[in-house]
Amino acid sequence: MPNPPANPSWSPDGRWISFVSLVSREPKTIPDMPKAPKDAKWADPVTMIDSLIYRFDKSGYLKPGNYHLFVVPVEGGTARQVTQGDFDHGYSELLPGGAAPEWSPDGRNILTVANRRPDHEYEPLDTEIYDVDLKDGNARQLTDRRGPDTSPKISPDGKWIAYLGFDDEYKSFASTKIYLMDRQGGQRRQLSTSFSHSVSAIAWARERLICQYDEEGDTKIGSFSLDGDFKPLARHVGSGSGGRPYSGGSFSAAQSGAIVMTYTLPDLPGEVALVTPDRNEPRVLTSLNADVLSTRELGATEEIRFESSIDHRKIQGWIIKPSGFDPARKYPLILEIHGGPFANYGPRFAANLQLYAARGYVVLYINPRGSTSYGEEFANLIHHKYPGDDYYDLMSGVDATVAKGYVDPDNLFVTGGSGGGVLTCWVIGKTNRFRSAVSAFPVINWYSFVLTADMNNYFYKYWFPGFPWDNAEHYLKRSPISLVGNVTTPTLVITGEEDYRTPISESEQYYQALKLRKVEAVLARVPGEPHGVSQRPSHQIASVVATLNWFETHKKPGAPPASAQSRSE
């Protein structure tokens, strides 16, 4: 039973701890290999892989085996394995929605999540909730929906189970809803059919269910009664720890109704805040970064809304201005594009973007179509159409910002990571208005991507109409490599050497294509880094410095260095 175990959880009486851990098997090797000659040392044996998913980003090549539920007494001793079989329970890289084991109030049972279909490798989202009897290990299936059923939470009185899920129709994006069922798995119903936002976490407090969700780029907390009555509770949930302003953060609810949460604002890195039943306005309890912020002036962030040129849809974004901003001056602009693509940026602290602004750049980031927090219809505007019309949303945002009068239209730059890297390459294949570009860990060729990425059982059936060999023209049409013949923009490509989500071969294809066309290009390989290039602080700093240096090198001739502009304010 290798370490580390995952998702530990206390029993109600405090006497037991449950957790999930891998029960490993010996890797398969070539059978009937002869023994090494006497006194000879042979090379390590060949590993024979027969799993559909055999490597995963941040985990590397997976050890053979399955994750199972264990319990151990608090005083220590041998842990007892509770679940069995060739399926993962409660957690694994391949089990979306896995969560901490949920104890019943009497401590006799644990709820867990598993995908126990015979073809579970080919249907990765079809998880169910199981009620496991700790006495005999019997696992009783409580749900049977076609789609994910995850995150079970038992009500304090033990009568109800709240859980998350959706009906899987192989859409690129589906909003996660809250459901209720009784302890036997009966009376299943959606808690509120009018609540359109996708829920990321739930918890019980008193007789209400607390939930976390995103709305128009802001992460929020609200509560539901058992009748579906909704009350908003708090805004600005977020960790503020990432380099980019993605949604996230977490909360914990007390039975008194008090909620503690991570909290962030554009000028406030992550803190801990408290919300009480008699006061919805969060009270910030910590000041973790006050000493650093007291000696620095952050760039001010303002919201921008504009219409897309393709269909006049309203698009939301934000602008960060350099400190000492003077609206009479002309500043260079960086368009920062979020990844996902099913994710959202918002009014949150973002270290990378503040560093860009500190060097004298106006920074624009927006939520183009496909972004979450605007409903399922808006997200699925890119269903089997990404990248595509989101390009017009991005360019309309640049146009709306330039129209404000303080941006130099001849000093525009573009960057993004992952899905943002995809769109960066798509943008420079469509226009030469940007002086240079930085594409971080992008996908360049969808055909090769779906056959080399870690989640190969997912992308081809949710993001595409089928296998690449059956839809080759569709895959190529949506691949940035199809536009590389148009590119004249100097481009820096950044990638982690151990990225298994958008494998390094994607970045290498684009770099080599640009070099063959004699377009100025540099490939930055970051050692030991998986997807995101943020495992080590020095690597995250290196990415920011490399990006700024690349932009500075390609500024309009005669323009003062951005850092000099910033210091002169």
XYZ file of N, CA and C in Angstrom, residues 280-446:
501
model
N -23.566 39.134 6.128
C -23.131 38.513 4.876
C -21.824 39.097 4.359
N -21.513 40.348 4.730
C -20.276 40.951 4.259
C -19.092 40.243 4.914
N -18.182 39.652 4.116
C -17.073 38.902 4.712
C -16.192 39.780 5.602
N -15.780 39.233 6.727
C -14.814 39.891 7.603
C -13.476 39.180 7.451
N -12.494 39.904 6.909
C -11.190 39.315 6.641
C -10.457 39.112 7.969
N -10.025 37.879 8.227
C -9.426 37.525 9.507
C -7.903 37.589 9.496
N -7.293 37.481 8.316
C -5.841 37.416 8.224
C -5.297 38.597 7.429
N -4.015 38.798 7.536
C -3.329 39.824 6.737
C -1.957 39.268 6.356
N -1.986 38.206 5.582
C -0.785 37.443 5.296
C 0.216 38.213 4.446
N -0.263 39.164 3.662
C 0.619 39.851 2.727
C 0.744 41.344 3.001
N 0.287 41.770 4.181
C 0.304 43.209 4.479
C 1.712 43.780 4.456
N 2.688 43.018 4.932
C 4.050 43.544 4.974
C 4.610 43.774 3.578
N 4.275 42.896 2.640
C 4.754 43.047 1.262
C 4.003 44.163 0.543
N 2.690 44.186 0.685
C 1.881 45.163 -0.041
C 2.112 46.591 0.456
N 2.556 46.751 1.683
C 2.741 48.101 2.228
C 3.826 48.879 1.497
N 4.706 48.185 0.802
C 5.805 48.858 0.102
C 5.642 48.825 -1.406
N 4.458 48.420 -1.886
C 4.233 48.315 -3.320
C 2.899 48.925 -3.714
N 2.874 49.483 -4.913
C 1.631 50.020 -5.462
C 1.185 49.101 -6.593
N 0.062 48.429 -6.395
C -0.441 47.506 -7.401
C -1.186 48.259 -8.493
N -1.264 47.628 -9.650
C -2.041 48.203 -10.731
C -3.523 48.117 -10.439
N -4.249 49.187 -10.723
C -5.700 49.213 -10.493
C -6.411 48.385 -11.565
N -7.440 47.649 -11.142
C -8.204 46.791 -12.046
C -9.603 47.352 -12.221
N -10.055 47.445 -13.472
C -11.418 47.907 -13.748
C -12.098 46.952 -14.716
N -13.407 46.826 -14.590
C -14.187 45.959 -15.463
C -14.469 46.647 -16.789
N -14.556 45.866 -17.847
C -14.935 46.361 -19.162
C -15.959 45.404 -19.764
N -16.976 45.942 -20.378
C -17.965 45.140 -21.106
C -18.108 45.724 -22.505
N -18.239 44.849 -23.483
C -18.297 45.287 -24.869
C -19.038 44.238 -25.688
N -19.352 44.565 -26.942
C -20.030 43.635 -27.835
C -19.026 42.956 -28.747
N -19.243 41.666 -28.994
C -18.410 40.944 -29.937
C -18.789 41.325 -31.363
N -17.794 41.473 -32.199
C -18.056 41.871 -33.587
C -18.751 40.781 -34.382
N -18.702 39.530 -33.928
C -19.260 38.436 -34.712
C -20.773 38.334 -34.574
N -21.309 38.663 -33.384
C -22.759 38.494 -33.190
C -23.337 39.446 -32.145
N -22.544 40.448 -31.716
C -22.987 41.480 -30.772
C -23.310 40.948 -29.378
N -22.813 39.763 -29.050
C -22.984 39.277 -27.683
C -22.168 40.139 -26.728
N -22.698 40.316 -25.529
C -21.983 41.059 -24.504
C -20.874 40.179 -23.930
N -19.673 40.740 -23.858
C -18.512 40.038 -23.343
C -17.946 40.848 -22.175
N -17.509 40.145 -21.138
C -16.984 40.784 -19.940
C -15.469 40.599 -19.868
N -14.780 41.633 -19.408
C -13.345 41.546 -19.230
C -12.865 42.514 -18.169
N -11.565 42.561 -17.976
C -10.967 43.443 -16.974
C -9.680 44.031 -17.533
N -9.369 45.231 -17.100
C -8.155 45.938 -17.499
C -7.348 46.248 -16.242
N -6.061 45.898 -16.254
C -5.147 46.305 -15.186
C -4.265 47.421 -15.736
N -4.209 48.530 -15.025
C -3.420 49.679 -15.455
C -2.130 49.761 -14.646
N -1.057 50.267 -15.254
C 0.192 50.420 -14.503
C 0.022 51.401 -13.349
N 0.830 51.224 -12.304
C 0.801 52.189 -11.204
C 1.216 53.553 -11.748
N 0.662 54.623 -11.160
C 0.926 55.971 -11.654
C 0.317 56.210 -13.014
N -0.762 55.523 -13.317
C -1.380 55.592 -14.644
C -1.760 57.018 -15.030
N -1.438 57.391 -16.271
C -1.755 58.710 -16.826
C -2.568 58.494 -18.091
N -3.863 58.804 -18.098
C -4.698 58.542 -19.275
C -4.287 59.330 -20.508
N -3.445 60.332 -20.343
C -2.994 61.114 -21.494
C -1.836 60.441 -22.230
N -1.274 59.411 -21.652
C -0.138 58.729 -22.264
C -0.595 57.536 -23.088
N 0.311 56.991 -23.881
C 0.053 55.798 -24.669
C 0.891 54.645 -24.116
N 0.209 53.573 -23.716
C 0.872 52.435 -23.097
C 0.829 51.222 -24.035
N 1.841 50.372 -23.958
C 1.747 49.088 -24.652
C 0.695 48.215 -23.958
N 0.119 47.296 -24.708
C -0.952 46.438 -24.164
C -0.597 44.971 -24.316
N -0.858 44.208 -23.275
C -0.751 42.743 -23.315
C -2.150 42.157 -23.217
N -2.537 41.373 -24.213
C -3.759 40.582 -24.146
C -3.402 39.230 -23.540
N -3.949 38.941 -22.348
C -3.704 37.682 -21.636
C -4.957 36.814 -21.775
N -4.795 35.610 -22.360
C -5.939 34.750 -22.691
C -5.968 33.549 -21.750
N -7.122 33.282 -21.143
C -7.194 32.159 -20.200
C -7.284 30.820 -20.912
N -6.916 29.781 -20.179
C -6.961 28.430 -20.700
C -8.261 27.742 -20.342
N -8.249 26.467 -20.423
C -9.443 25.662 -20.148
C -9.809 24.773 -21.340
N -10.559 25.286 -22.302
C -11.113 26.644 -22.356
C -12.299 26.861 -21.419
N -12.789 25.752 -20.799
C -13.963 25.880 -19.933
C -13.522 26.257 -18.531
N -13.244 27.548 -18.365
C -12.765 28.139 -17.119
C -13.129 29.609 -17.186
N -12.765 30.366 -16.162
C -13.030 31.804 -16.213
C -11.981 32.576 -15.448
N -11.695 33.762 -15.956
C -10.933 34.775 -15.247
C -11.918 35.694 -14.537
N -11.405 36.471 -13.582
C -12.283 37.384 -12.874
C -11.497 38.394 -12.071
N -12.196 39.196 -11.255
C -11.538 40.235 -10.448
C -10.835 39.636 -9.237
N -9.721 38.980 -9.518
C -8.953 38.278 -8.482
C -7.491 38.697 -8.582
N -6.768 38.548 -7.484
C -5.343 38.859 -7.517
C -4.636 37.880 -8.445
N -3.718 38.412 -9.280
C -2.964 37.590 -10.225
C -1.545 38.123 -10.293
N -0.610 37.392 -9.720
C 0.762 37.880 -9.610
C 1.387 38.145 -10.973
N 1.211 37.210 -11.922
C 1.821 37.395 -13.236
C 1.346 38.683 -13.898
N 0.053 38.922 -13.835
C -0.513 40.084 -14.517
C -0.113 41.374 -13.833
N 0.010 41.330 -12.509
C 0.484 42.517 -11.801
C 1.947 42.804 -12.160
N 2.738 41.766 -12.382
C 4.122 41.972 -12.811
C 4.183 42.599 -14.197
N 3.274 42.199 -15.082
C 3.210 42.835 -16.396
C 2.903 44.324 -16.249
N 1.902 44.627 -15.418
C 1.515 46.033 -15.224
C 2.635 46.829 -14.581
N 3.383 46.197 -13.673
C 4.476 46.893 -13.012
C 5.576 47.298 -13.984
N 5.634 46.609 -15.136
C 6.620 46.959 -16.148
C 6.074 47.977 -17.149
N 4.905 48.534 -16.861
C 4.383 49.612 -17.682
C 3.394 49.201 -18.753
N 2.877 47.976 -18.679
C 1.906 47.510 -19.672
C 0.478 47.651 -19.131
N -0.444 48.030 -20.014
C -1.859 47.826 -19.747
C -2.146 46.358 -20.049
N -2.817 45.673 -19.128
C -3.107 44.246 -19.293
C -4.609 44.067 -19.466
N -4.994 43.387 -20.524
C -6.404 43.096 -20.796
C -6.631 41.596 -20.687
N -7.604 41.195 -19.867
C -8.015 39.794 -19.855
C -9.527 39.730 -19.875
N -10.060 38.818 -20.677
C -11.510 38.747 -20.875
C -11.979 37.295 -20.792
N -13.292 37.146 -20.728
C -13.915 35.825 -20.763
C -14.664 35.666 -22.082
N -13.976 35.156 -23.123
C -14.652 34.967 -24.402
C -15.645 33.822 -24.341
N -16.438 33.677 -25.384
C -17.397 32.565 -25.431
C -16.659 31.251 -25.168
N -17.341 30.363 -24.466
C -16.704 29.148 -23.985
C -16.323 29.240 -22.519
N -16.203 30.471 -22.009
C -15.874 30.640 -20.593
C -17.035 30.179 -19.720
N -16.708 29.677 -18.557
C -17.737 29.299 -17.593
C -18.174 30.518 -16.797
N -19.217 30.366 -16.022
C -19.824 31.374 -15.135
C -20.858 32.233 -15.828
N -21.185 31.927 -17.090
C -22.210 32.673 -17.831
C -23.324 31.750 -18.320
N -23.361 30.550 -17.809
C -24.395 29.614 -18.193
C -23.921 28.611 -19.222
N -24.687 27.535 -19.345
C -24.311 26.426 -20.209
C -24.352 26.803 -21.683
N -25.320 27.633 -22.060
C -25.446 28.008 -23.476
C -24.238 28.794 -23.935
N -23.752 29.741 -23.140
C -22.593 30.551 -23.497
C -21.340 29.682 -23.594
N -21.170 28.760 -22.652
C -19.999 27.884 -22.682
C -20.003 27.000 -23.918
N -21.166 26.482 -24.289
C -21.235 25.554 -25.406
C -21.347 26.238 -26.766
N -21.169 27.555 -26.799
C -21.032 28.218 -28.098
C -19.782 27.725 -28.820
N -18.846 27.115 -28.085
C -17.651 26.568 -28.725
C -17.686 25.042 -28.770
N -18.845 24.436 -28.548
C -18.958 22.983 -28.633
C -18.619 22.537 -30.058
N -17.560 21.741 -30.182
C -17.043 21.288 -31.476
C -16.690 22.468 -32.384
N -16.387 23.644 -31.798
C -16.060 24.844 -32.584
C -14.951 25.657 -31.922
N -14.014 24.983 -31.275
C -12.948 25.683 -30.563
C -11.603 25.263 -31.120
N -10.733 26.249 -31.426
C -10.991 27.695 -31.437
C -11.786 28.101 -32.677
N -12.400 29.291 -32.579
C -13.230 29.744 -33.683
C -13.718 31.153 -33.438
N -15.010 31.288 -33.142
C -15.588 32.619 -32.968
C -15.086 33.327 -31.719
N -14.462 32.598 -30.793
C -13.863 33.262 -29.624
C -12.771 34.241 -30.051
N -12.195 34.018 -31.217
C -11.213 34.964 -31.771
C -11.808 36.365 -31.896
N -13.060 36.447 -32.356
C -13.698 37.757 -32.547
C -13.983 38.425 -31.206
N -14.296 37.636 -30.195
C -14.485 38.201 -28.859
C -13.188 38.845 -28.372
N -12.084 38.134 -28.565
C -10.788 38.648 -28.120
C -10.406 39.929 -28.856
N -10.561 39.941 -30.162
C -10.191 41.127 -30.942
C -11.113 42.303 -30.631
N -12.373 42.016 -30.368
C -13.296 43.095 -29.995
C -12.900 43.705 -28.660
N -12.394 42.871 -27.744
C -11.907 43.389 -26.472
C -10.697 44.285 -26.645
N -9.777 43.884 -27.530
C -8.619 44.731 -27.818
C -9.078 46.054 -28.423
N -10.005 45.993 -29.382
C -10.509 47.214 -30.023
C -11.168 48.145 -29.003
N -11.955 47.578 -28.084
C -12.648 48.401 -27.086
C -11.649 49.054 -26.138
N -10.560 48.360 -25.830
C -9.551 48.940 -24.945
C -8.736 50.003 -25.659
N -8.347 49.753 -26.902
C -7.620 50.755 -27.688
C -8.453 52.017 -27.845
N -9.775 51.846 -27.990
C -10.659 52.992 -28.176
C -10.704 53.918 -26.968
N -10.234 53.451 -25.816
C -10.209 54.299 -24.628
C -9.150 55.398 -24.730
N -8.210 55.249 -25.654
C -7.285 56.327 -25.954
C -5.933 56.267 -25.291
N -5.732 55.336 -24.353
C -4.453 55.305 -23.642
C -3.578 54.107 -24.028
N -3.958 53.381 -25.077
C -3.174 52.243 -25.553
C -2.578 52.574 -26.912
N -1.311 52.263 -27.094
C -0.626 52.452 -28.371
C -1.004 51.290 -29.293
N -1.775 51.526 -30.361
C -2.218 50.417 -31.217
C -1.085 49.753 -31.979
N 0.104 50.363 -31.992
C 1.263 49.767 -32.653
C 2.155 49.013 -31.681
N 1.700 48.875 -30.439
C 2.481 48.170 -29.425
C 1.592 47.179 -28.681
N 1.072 46.219 -29.429
C 0.183 45.212 -28.869
C 0.913 43.872 -28.794
N 0.649 43.119 -27.694
C 1.290 41.832 -27.473
C 0.225 40.847 -26.986
N 0.471 39.557 -27.194
C -0.529 38.562 -26.834
C 0.149 37.352 -26.211
N -0.488 36.793 -25.182
C 0.025 35.601 -24.518
C -1.118 34.831 -23.865
N -0.846 33.592 -23.535
C -1.818 32.751 -22.839
C -1.233 31.371 -22.636
N -1.802 30.617 -21.705
C -1.318 29.281 -21.394
C -2.382 28.229 -21.611
N -1.967 27.053 -22.062
C -2.857 25.923 -22.294
C -3.889 26.300 -23.360
N -5.187 26.338 -23.003
C -6.165 26.810 -23.975
C -5.893 28.229 -24.420
N -5.303 29.040 -23.524
C -4.889 30.382 -23.904
C -3.718 30.351 -24.868
N -2.878 29.306 -24.756
C -1.807 29.115 -25.719
C -2.350 28.717 -27.079
N -3.392 27.881 -27.082
C -4.077 27.532 -28.332
C -4.563 28.797 -29.027
N -5.282 29.644 -28.269
C -5.857 30.854 -28.862
C -4.785 31.866 -29.243
N -3.671 31.895 -28.510
C -2.576 32.780 -28.911
C -2.081 32.409 -30.305
N -1.876 31.126 -30.544
C -1.420 30.684 -31.862
C -2.494 30.881 -32.917
N -3.747 30.728 -32.528
C -4.852 30.961 -33.457
C -4.904 32.437 -33.849
N -4.727 33.309 -32.855
C -4.778 34.755 -33.099
C -3.691 35.179 -34.086
N -2.452 34.743 -33.866
C -1.373 35.198 -34.751
C -1.431 34.509 -36.112
N -2.251 33.451 -36.223
C -2.515 32.864 -37.533
C -3.598 33.611 -38.287
N -4.332 34.477 -37.563
C -5.432 35.242 -38.165
C -5.071 36.701 -38.411
N -4.131 37.255 -37.628
C -3.800 38.677 -37.743
C -2.325 38.883 -37.417
N -1.765 39.959 -37.996
C -0.375 40.325 -37.681
C -0.309 41.623 -36.892
N -1.403 41.967 -36.191
C -1.440 43.235 -35.463
C -0.614 43.223 -34.173
N -0.224 42.027 -33.695
C 0.567 41.934 -32.465
C 2.056 41.885 -32.810
N 2.839 42.624 -32.063
C 4.265 42.732 -32.362
C 5.021 41.446 -31.997
N 4.580 40.766 -30.979
C 5.142 39.450 -30.659
C 4.149 38.696 -29.784
N 4.401 37.385 -29.649
C 3.479 36.513 -28.919
C 4.268 35.538 -28.065
N 3.644 35.136 -26.946
C 4.186 34.066 -26.103
C 3.073 33.047 -25.892
N 3.269 31.853 -26.428
C 2.292 30.771 -26.286
C 2.848 29.743 -25.317
N 2.165 29.543 -24.212
C 2.628 28.619 -23.173
C 1.833 27.317 -23.229
N 2.556 26.207 -23.269
C 2.033 24.832 -23.277
C 0.734 24.694 -24.077
N 0.789 25.029 -25.388
C -0.425 24.993 -26.206
C -0.701 23.614 -26.798
N -1.879 23.481 -27.405
C -2.185 22.405 -28.345
C -2.092 23.011 -29.740
N -1.382 22.345 -30.638
C -1.152 22.843 -31.983
C -1.849 21.984 -33.026
N -1.920 20.693 -32.745
C -2.464 19.727 -33.696
C -3.416 18.817 -32.935
N -4.712 19.012 -33.107
C -5.684 18.245 -32.332
C -5.602 16.748 -32.628
